[in-house]
Coordinates of C-alpha atoms in Angstrom, one line a residue:
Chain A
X1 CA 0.0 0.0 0.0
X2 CA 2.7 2.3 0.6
X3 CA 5.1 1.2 -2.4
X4 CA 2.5 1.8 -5.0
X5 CA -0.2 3.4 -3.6
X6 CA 1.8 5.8 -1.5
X7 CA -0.1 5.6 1.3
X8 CA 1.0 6.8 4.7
X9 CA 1.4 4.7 7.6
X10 CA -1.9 4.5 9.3
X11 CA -3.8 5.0 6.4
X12 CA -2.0 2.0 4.8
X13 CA -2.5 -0.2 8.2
X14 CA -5.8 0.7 8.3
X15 CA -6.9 -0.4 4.8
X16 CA -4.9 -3.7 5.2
X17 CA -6.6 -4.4 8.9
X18 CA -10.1 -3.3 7.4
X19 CA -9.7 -5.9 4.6
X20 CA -8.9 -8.6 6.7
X21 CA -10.9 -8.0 9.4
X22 CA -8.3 -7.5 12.1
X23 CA -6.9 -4.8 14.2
X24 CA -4.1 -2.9 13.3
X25 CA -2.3 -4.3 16.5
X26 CA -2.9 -7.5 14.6
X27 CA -1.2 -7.0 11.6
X28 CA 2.2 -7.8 13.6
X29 CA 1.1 -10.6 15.5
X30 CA 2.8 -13.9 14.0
X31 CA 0.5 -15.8 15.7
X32 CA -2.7 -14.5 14.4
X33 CA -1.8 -12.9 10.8
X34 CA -0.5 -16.9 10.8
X35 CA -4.3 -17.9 10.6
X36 CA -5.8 -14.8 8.4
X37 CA -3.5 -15.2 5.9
X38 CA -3.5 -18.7 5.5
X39 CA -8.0 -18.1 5.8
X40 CA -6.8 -15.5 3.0
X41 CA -4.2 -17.3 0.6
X42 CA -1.9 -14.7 1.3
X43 CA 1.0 -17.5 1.6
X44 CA 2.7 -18.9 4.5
X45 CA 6.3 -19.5 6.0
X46 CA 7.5 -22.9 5.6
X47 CA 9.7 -24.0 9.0
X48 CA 10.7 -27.3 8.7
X49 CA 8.7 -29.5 9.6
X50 CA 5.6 -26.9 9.2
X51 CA 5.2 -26.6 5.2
X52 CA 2.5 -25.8 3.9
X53 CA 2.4 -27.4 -0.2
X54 CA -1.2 -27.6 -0.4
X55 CA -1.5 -23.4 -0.1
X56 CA -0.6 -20.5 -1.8
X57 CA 2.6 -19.8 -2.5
X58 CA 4.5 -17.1 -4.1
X59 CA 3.0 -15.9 -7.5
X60 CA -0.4 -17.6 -6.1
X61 CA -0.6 -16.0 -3.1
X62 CA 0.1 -12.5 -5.0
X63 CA -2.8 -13.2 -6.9
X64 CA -5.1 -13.2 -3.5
X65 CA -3.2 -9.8 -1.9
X66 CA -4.2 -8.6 -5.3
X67 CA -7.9 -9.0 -4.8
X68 CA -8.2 -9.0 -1.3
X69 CA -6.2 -5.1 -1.2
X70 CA -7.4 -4.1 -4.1
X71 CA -3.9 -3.1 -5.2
X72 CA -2.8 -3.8 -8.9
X73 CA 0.2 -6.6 -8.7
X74 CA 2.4 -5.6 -11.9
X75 CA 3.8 -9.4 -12.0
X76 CA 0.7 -10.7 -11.0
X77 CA -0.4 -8.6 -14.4
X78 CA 2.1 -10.0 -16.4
X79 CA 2.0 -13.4 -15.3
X80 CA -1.8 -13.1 -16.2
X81 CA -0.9 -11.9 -19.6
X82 CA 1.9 -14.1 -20.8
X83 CA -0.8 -17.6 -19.3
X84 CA -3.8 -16.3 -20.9
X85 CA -3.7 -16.9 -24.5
X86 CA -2.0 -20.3 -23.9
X87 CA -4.5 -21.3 -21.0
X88 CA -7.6 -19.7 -23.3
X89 CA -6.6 -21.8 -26.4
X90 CA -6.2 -24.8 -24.3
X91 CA -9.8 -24.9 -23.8
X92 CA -12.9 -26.2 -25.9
X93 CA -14.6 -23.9 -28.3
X94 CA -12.6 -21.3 -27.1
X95 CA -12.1 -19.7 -30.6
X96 CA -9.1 -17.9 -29.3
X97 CA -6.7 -20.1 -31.8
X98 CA -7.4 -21.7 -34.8
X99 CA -7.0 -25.4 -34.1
X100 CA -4.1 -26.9 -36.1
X101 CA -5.4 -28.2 -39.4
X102 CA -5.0 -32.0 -39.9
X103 CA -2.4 -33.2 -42.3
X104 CA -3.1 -35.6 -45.0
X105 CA -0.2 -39.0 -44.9
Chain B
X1 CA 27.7 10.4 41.7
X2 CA 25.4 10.1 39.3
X3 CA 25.4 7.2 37.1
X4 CA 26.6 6.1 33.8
X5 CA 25.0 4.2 31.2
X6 CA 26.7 2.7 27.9
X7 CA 26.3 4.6 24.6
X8 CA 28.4 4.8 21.3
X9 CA 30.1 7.3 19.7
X10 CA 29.1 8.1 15.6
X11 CA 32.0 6.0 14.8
X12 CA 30.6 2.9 17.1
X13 CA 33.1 2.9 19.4
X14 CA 32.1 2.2 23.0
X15 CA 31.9 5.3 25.6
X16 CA 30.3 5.8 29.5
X17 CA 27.4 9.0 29.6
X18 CA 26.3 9.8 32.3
X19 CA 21.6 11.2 31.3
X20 CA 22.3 14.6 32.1
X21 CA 25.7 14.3 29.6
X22 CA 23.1 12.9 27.6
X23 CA 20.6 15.3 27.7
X24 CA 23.1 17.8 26.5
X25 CA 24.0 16.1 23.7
X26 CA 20.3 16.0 23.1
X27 CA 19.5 19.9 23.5
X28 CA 23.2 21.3 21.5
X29 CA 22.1 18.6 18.9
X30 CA 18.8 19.4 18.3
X31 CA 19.8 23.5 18.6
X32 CA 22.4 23.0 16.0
X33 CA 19.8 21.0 13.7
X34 CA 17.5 23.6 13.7
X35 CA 19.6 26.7 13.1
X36 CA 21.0 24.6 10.0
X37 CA 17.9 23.6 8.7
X38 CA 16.3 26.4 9.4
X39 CA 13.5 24.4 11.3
X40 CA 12.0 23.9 14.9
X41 CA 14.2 22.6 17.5
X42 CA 12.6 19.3 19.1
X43 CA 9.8 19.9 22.0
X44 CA 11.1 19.3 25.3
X45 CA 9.0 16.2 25.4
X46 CA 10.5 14.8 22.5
X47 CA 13.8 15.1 24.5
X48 CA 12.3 13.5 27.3
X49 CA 11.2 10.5 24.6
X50 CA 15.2 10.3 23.6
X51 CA 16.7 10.6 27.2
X52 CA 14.7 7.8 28.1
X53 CA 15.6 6.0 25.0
X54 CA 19.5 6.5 25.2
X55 CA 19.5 6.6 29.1
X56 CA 19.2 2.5 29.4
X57 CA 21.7 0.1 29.4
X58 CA 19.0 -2.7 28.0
X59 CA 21.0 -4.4 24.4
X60 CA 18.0 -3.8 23.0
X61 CA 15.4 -1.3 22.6
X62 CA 12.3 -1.4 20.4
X63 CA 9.1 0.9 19.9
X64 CA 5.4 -0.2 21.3
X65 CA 3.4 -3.2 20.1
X66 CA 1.4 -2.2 17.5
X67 CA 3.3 0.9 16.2
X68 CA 5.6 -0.7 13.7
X69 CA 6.9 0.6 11.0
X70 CA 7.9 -1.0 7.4
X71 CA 11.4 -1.7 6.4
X72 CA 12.4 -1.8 2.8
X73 CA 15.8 -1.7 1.8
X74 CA 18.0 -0.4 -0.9
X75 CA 19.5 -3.5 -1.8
X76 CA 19.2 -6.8 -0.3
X77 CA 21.2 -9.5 1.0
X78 CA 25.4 -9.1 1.3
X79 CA 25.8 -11.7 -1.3
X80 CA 27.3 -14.0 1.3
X81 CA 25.2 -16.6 0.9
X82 CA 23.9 -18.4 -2.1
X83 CA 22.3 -16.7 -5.3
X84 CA 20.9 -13.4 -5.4
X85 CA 17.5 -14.7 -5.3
X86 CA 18.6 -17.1 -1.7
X87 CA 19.1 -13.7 -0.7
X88 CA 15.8 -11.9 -1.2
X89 CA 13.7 -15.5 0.2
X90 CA 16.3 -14.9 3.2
X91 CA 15.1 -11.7 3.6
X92 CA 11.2 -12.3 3.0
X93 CA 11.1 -14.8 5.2
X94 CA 13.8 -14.7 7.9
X95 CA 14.5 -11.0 8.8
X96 CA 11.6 -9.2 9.0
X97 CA 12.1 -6.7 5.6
X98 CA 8.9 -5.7 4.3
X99 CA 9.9 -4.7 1.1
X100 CA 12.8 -6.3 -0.6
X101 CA 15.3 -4.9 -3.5
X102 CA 17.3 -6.8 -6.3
X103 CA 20.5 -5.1 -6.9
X104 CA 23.5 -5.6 -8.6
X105 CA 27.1 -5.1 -6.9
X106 CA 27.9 -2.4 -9.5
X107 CA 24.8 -0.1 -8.3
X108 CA 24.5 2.1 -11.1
X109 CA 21.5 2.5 -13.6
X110 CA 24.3 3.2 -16.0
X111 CA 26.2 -0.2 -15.4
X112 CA 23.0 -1.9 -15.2
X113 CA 22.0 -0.7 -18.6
X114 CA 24.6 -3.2 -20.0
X115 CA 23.8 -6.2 -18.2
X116 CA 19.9 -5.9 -18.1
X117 CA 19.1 -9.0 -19.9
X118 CA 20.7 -10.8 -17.3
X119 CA 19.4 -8.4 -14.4
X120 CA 15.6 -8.9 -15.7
X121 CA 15.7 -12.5 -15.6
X122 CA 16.6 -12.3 -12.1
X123 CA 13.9 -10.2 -11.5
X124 CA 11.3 -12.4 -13.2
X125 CA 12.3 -15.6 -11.0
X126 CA 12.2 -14.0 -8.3
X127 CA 8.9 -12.6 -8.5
X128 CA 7.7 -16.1 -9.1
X129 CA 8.9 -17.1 -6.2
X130 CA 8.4 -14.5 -3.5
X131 CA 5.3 -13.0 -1.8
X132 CA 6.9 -9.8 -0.4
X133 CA 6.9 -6.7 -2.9
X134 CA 10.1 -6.4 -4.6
X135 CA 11.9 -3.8 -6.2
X136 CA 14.6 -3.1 -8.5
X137 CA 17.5 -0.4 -7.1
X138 CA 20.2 1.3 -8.1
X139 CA 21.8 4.8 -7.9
X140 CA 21.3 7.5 -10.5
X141 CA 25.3 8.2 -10.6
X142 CA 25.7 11.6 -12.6
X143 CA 29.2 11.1 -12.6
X144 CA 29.9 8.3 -14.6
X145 CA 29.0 9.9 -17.4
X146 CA 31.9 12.5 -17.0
X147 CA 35.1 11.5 -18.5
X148 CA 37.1 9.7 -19.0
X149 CA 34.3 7.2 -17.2
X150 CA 31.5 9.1 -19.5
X151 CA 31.3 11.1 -22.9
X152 CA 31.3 14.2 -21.5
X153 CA 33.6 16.3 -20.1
X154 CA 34.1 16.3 -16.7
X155 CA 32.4 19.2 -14.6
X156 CA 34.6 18.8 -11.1
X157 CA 37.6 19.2 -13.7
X158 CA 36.1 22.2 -15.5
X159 CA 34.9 24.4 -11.8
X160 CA 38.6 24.7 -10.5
X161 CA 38.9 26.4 -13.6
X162 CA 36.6 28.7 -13.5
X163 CA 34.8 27.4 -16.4
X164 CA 31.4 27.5 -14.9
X165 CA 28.9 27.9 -18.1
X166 CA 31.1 24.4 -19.2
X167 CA 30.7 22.8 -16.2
X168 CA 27.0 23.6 -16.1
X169 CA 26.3 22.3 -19.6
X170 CA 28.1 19.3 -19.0
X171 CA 25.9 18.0 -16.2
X172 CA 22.7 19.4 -18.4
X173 CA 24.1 17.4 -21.1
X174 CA 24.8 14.6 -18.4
X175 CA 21.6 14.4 -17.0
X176 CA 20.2 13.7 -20.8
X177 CA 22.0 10.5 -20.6
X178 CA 21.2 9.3 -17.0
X179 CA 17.7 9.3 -17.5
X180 CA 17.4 7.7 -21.0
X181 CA 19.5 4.9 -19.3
X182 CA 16.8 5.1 -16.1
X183 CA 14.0 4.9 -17.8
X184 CA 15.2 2.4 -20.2
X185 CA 16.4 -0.1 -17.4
X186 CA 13.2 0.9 -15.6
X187 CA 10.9 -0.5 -18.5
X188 CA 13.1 -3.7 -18.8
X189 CA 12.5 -4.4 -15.0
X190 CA 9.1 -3.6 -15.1
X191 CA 8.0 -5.8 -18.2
X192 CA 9.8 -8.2 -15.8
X193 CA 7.0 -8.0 -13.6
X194 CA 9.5 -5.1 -10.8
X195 CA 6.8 -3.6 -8.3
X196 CA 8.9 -0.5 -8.2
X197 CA 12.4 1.3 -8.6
X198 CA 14.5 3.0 -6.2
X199 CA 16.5 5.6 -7.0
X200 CA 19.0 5.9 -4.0
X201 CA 21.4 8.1 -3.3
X202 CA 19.9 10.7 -5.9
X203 CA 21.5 13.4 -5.8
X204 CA 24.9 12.5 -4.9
X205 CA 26.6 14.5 -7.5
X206 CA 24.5 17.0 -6.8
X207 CA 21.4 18.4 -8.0
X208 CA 22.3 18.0 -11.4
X209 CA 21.6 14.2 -10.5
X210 CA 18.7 14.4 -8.8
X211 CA 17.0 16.4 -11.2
X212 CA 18.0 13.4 -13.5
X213 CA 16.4 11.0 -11.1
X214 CA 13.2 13.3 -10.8
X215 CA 12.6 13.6 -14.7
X216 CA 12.9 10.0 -14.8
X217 CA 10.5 9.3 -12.3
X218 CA 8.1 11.7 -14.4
X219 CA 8.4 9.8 -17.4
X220 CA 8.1 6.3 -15.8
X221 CA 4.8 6.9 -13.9
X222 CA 3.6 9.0 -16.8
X223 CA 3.8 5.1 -18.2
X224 CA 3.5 3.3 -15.5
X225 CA 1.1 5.0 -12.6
X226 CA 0.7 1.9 -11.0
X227 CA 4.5 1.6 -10.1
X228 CA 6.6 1.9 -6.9
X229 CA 8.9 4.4 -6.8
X230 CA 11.4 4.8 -4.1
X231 CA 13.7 8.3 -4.1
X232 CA 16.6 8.4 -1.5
X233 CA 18.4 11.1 -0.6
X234 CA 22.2 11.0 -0.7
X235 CA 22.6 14.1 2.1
X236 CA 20.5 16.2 4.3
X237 CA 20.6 18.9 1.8
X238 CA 20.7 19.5 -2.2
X239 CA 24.2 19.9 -3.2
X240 CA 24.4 22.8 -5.7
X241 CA 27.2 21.0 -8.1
X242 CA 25.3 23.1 -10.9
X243 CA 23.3 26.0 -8.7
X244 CA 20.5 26.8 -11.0
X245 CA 18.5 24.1 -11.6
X246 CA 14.8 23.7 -11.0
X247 CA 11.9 21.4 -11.3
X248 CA 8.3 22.9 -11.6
X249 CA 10.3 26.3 -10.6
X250 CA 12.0 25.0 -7.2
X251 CA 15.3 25.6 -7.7
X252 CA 16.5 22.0 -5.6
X253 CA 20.4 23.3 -5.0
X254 CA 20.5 23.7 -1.1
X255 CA 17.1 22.0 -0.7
X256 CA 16.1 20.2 2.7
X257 CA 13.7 17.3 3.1
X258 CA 11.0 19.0 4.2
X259 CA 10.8 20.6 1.0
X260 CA 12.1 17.8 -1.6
X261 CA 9.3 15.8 -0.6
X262 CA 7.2 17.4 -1.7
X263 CA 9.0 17.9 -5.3
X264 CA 9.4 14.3 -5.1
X265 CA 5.8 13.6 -4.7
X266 CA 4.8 15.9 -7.5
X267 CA 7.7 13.8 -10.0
X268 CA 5.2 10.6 -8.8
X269 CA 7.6 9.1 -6.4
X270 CA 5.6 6.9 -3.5
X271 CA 7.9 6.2 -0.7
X272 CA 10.9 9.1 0.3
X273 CA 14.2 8.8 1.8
X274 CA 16.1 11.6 3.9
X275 CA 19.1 11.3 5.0
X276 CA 21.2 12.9 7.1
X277 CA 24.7 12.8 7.8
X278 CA 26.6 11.8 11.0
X279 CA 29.1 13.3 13.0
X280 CA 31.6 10.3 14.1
X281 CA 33.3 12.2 16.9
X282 CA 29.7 12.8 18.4
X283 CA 27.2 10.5 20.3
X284 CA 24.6 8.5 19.0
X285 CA 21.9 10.5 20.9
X286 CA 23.3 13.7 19.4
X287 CA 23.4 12.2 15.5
X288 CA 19.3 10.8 16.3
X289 CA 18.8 14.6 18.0
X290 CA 19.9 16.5 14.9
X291 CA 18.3 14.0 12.5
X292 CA 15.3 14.0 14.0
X293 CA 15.1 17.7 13.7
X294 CA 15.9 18.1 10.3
X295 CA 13.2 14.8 9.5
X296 CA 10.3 16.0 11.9
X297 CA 9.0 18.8 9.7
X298 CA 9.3 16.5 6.5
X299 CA 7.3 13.8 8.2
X300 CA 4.8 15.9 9.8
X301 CA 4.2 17.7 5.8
X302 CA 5.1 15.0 3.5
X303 CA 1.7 13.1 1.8
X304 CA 3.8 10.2 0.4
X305 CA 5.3 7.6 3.4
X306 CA 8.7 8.4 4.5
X307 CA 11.1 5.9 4.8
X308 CA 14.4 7.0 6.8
X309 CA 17.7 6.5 5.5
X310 CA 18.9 4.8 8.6
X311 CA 22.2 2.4 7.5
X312 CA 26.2 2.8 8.1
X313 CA 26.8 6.7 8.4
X314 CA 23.5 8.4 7.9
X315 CA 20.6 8.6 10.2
X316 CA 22.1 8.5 13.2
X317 CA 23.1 4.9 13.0
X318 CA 27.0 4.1 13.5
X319 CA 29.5 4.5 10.6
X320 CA 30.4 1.2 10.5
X321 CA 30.2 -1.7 8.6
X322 CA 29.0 -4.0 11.4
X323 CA 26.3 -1.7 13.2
X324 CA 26.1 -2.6 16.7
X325 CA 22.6 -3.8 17.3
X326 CA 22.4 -1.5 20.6
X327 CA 22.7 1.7 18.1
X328 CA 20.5 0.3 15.5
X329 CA 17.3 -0.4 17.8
X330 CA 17.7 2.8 19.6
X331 CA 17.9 4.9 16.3
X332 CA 15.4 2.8 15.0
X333 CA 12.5 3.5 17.6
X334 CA 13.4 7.2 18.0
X335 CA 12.6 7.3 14.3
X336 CA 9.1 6.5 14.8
X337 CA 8.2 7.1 18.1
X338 CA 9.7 10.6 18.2
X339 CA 9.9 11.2 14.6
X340 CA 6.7 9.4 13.4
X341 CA 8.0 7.6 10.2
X342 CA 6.4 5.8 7.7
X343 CA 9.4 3.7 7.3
X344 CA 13.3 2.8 7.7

């Protein structure tokens, strides 16, 4: 919030507690920003023994902060636009490219 | 016989104060600030704050639960251990920064023009693979264009001289080639998927190169207006290498931070960072006194976050390569609980 949005200090802790639902006291609690941002996706720290494969991770969880602070992601963006014409031609009826045409033996 | 507590001198060498020797560090410190800066002097309860600060002998001092600040960083990691990108995870994960920066050893927009293929990669699998906001930094560097480094001739040459309309259109034409090179590396980074630039240090040839660094902040967020950018100063005032230059009609030799950030924040720069030089033969208490004067106003006016230059030298921290962690926690939570940054 403060890197691209310029936001100051308590304004920036403020949106980020109001979006999650927390106090801005919470916001450096390990303990309970633990559980929001896994509730969240906003990715976790693995610790040994405590990984966490099945959740968001990097680039995923960047997608969630995204939405959830309403804050454009610029390589959230441009992971968005270097999948999407692959990921839309991949499916059905898409239209998006021409399927390849079949070649005669 | 009153007692003494354990403090460091600007250097980091070890010395014995007794609070009242501390308090007048405090009050000459914050007096001198002032008359320089042409500011306020700190309110006697902003003293108070300090005193009690410096005036422990706990190793480690920190500010209230619940009033943290961020810390980003103009360059990550000491490349001591593993790649670059080890580096920025270390940092993510394992010591607390906020906002993490790529850099290159040779931190220069003008070096890193050369080797940007190989910088934006970097860039790209890193953002892959880290949830912290990252940005790409490096220092605006006026003088590398002078010869025989640069094409042009070389202005610190030409002033002894007494060529002075030479010298001035040498960092004029300078500063044409310092921000084609910023703006160029700054697109390459951010069609890498970069949440931001930092320009650090701008200004350190004076305000020939700041000026640089402002103009290509205006023409990257005139592109870009979702980006990051991250302008640090390189002293507590303007130097005036070239004396008559202006942006939007502010002339910026001589400038102080209270008024450079606002310039900043009209060139579309989001986070600002003062600095402000330290006096080794004085305490710490007296370095965080003075800095905090000079910083206050530019907090207490500023409408984009303001993120201290606290590191070896400036800030009031230690110059030093290996800060003592004593020094760094107290100048750390004077910054924001008596000077109310956004950031460090």
């Amino acid at each position: 919030m403060q890197m691209t949005r310029g936001m100051r200090l308590e304004q920036a802790k403020a949106h980020v507690a109001g979006r999650l639902g927390v106090s801005t006291a919470d916001l450096s609690d390990p303990l309970i920003m633990h559980e929001v941002r896994r509730e969240f996706g906003l990715g976790l720290i693995p610790v040994q023994e405590l990984t966490y494969p099945s959740e968001p991770g990097a680039i995923e969880a960047k997608f969630h902060i995204s939405e959830v602070f309403d804050v454009p992601i610029n390589s959230v963006q441009k992971f968005t636009e270097h999948i999407a014409p692959r990921a839309a031609a991949r499916s059905v009826g898409a239209g998006v490219v021409s399927p390849r045409p079949e070649v005669s033996a | 016989m009153e007692h003494s507590v354990m403090t460091r001198l600007g250097d980091g060498s070890l010395i014995r104060m007794t609070p009242s020797e501390i308090r007048a560090d405090l009050e000459e410190a914050t007096a001198l600030g002032a008359k320089k800066a042409k500011t306020e002097p700190l309110a006697p309860e902003d003293l108070d704050q300090l005193l009690e600060i410096f005036a422990s002998n706990a190793k480690f001092s920190a500010v209230d639960v619940g009033d943290e600040l961020i810390l980003s960083c103009d360059g990550s990691g000491n490349l001591d251990s593993g790649t670059r990108l080890d580096e920025l995870y270390s940092y993510q994960s394992h010591r607390g920064a906020d906002i993490i920066e790529l850099y290159h050893i040779d931190y220069s927009y003008k070096a890193i023009k050369t080797i940007l293929s190989f910088e934006t990669q970097t860039m790209k699998s890193a953002q892959l693979n880290l949830v912290a906001p990252l940005q790409y930094g490096a220092m605006p560097d006026l003088g590398r264009y002078s010869q025989p480094d640069g094409p042009v001739p070389n202005w610190s040459e030409l002033m002894p001289l007494g060529r002075i309309d030479e010298a001035r259109a040498a960092q004029e034409e300078a500063m044409e080639h310092a921000v084609r090179d910023m703006v160029f590396v700054a697109e390459g980074m951010i069609e890498a998927g970069a949440d931001g630039l930092d320009f650090d240090t701008a200004g350190a040839a004076g305000d020939a190169d700041l000026l640089a660094a402002l103009r290509a902040v205006e023409e990257i967020k005139s592109r870009h207006p979702d980006i990051g950018i991250e302008l640090g100063m390189a002293s507590e005032f303007v130097l005036g290498m070239h004396g008559q230059l202006e942006f939007h009609g502010r002339r910026l030799a001589g400038m102080w931070p209270r008024d450079l950030v606002k310039v900043a924040a009209e060139a579309g720069v989001t986070m600002f960072g003062p600095a402000v030089n330290v006096n080794t033969t004085k305490s710490v208490a007296w370095n965080v006194a003075r800095a905090l004067t000079i910083v206050k106003p530019c907090v207490a006016e500023a409408e984009i976050p303001v993120h201290m230059n606290v590191g070896m030298g400036v800030g009031g921290v230690p110059m030093t390569p290996y800060p003592p962690v004593d020094a760094v926690a107290r100048v750390s939570r004077a910054m924001r609980q008596v000077g109310r940054l956004d950031g460090l």
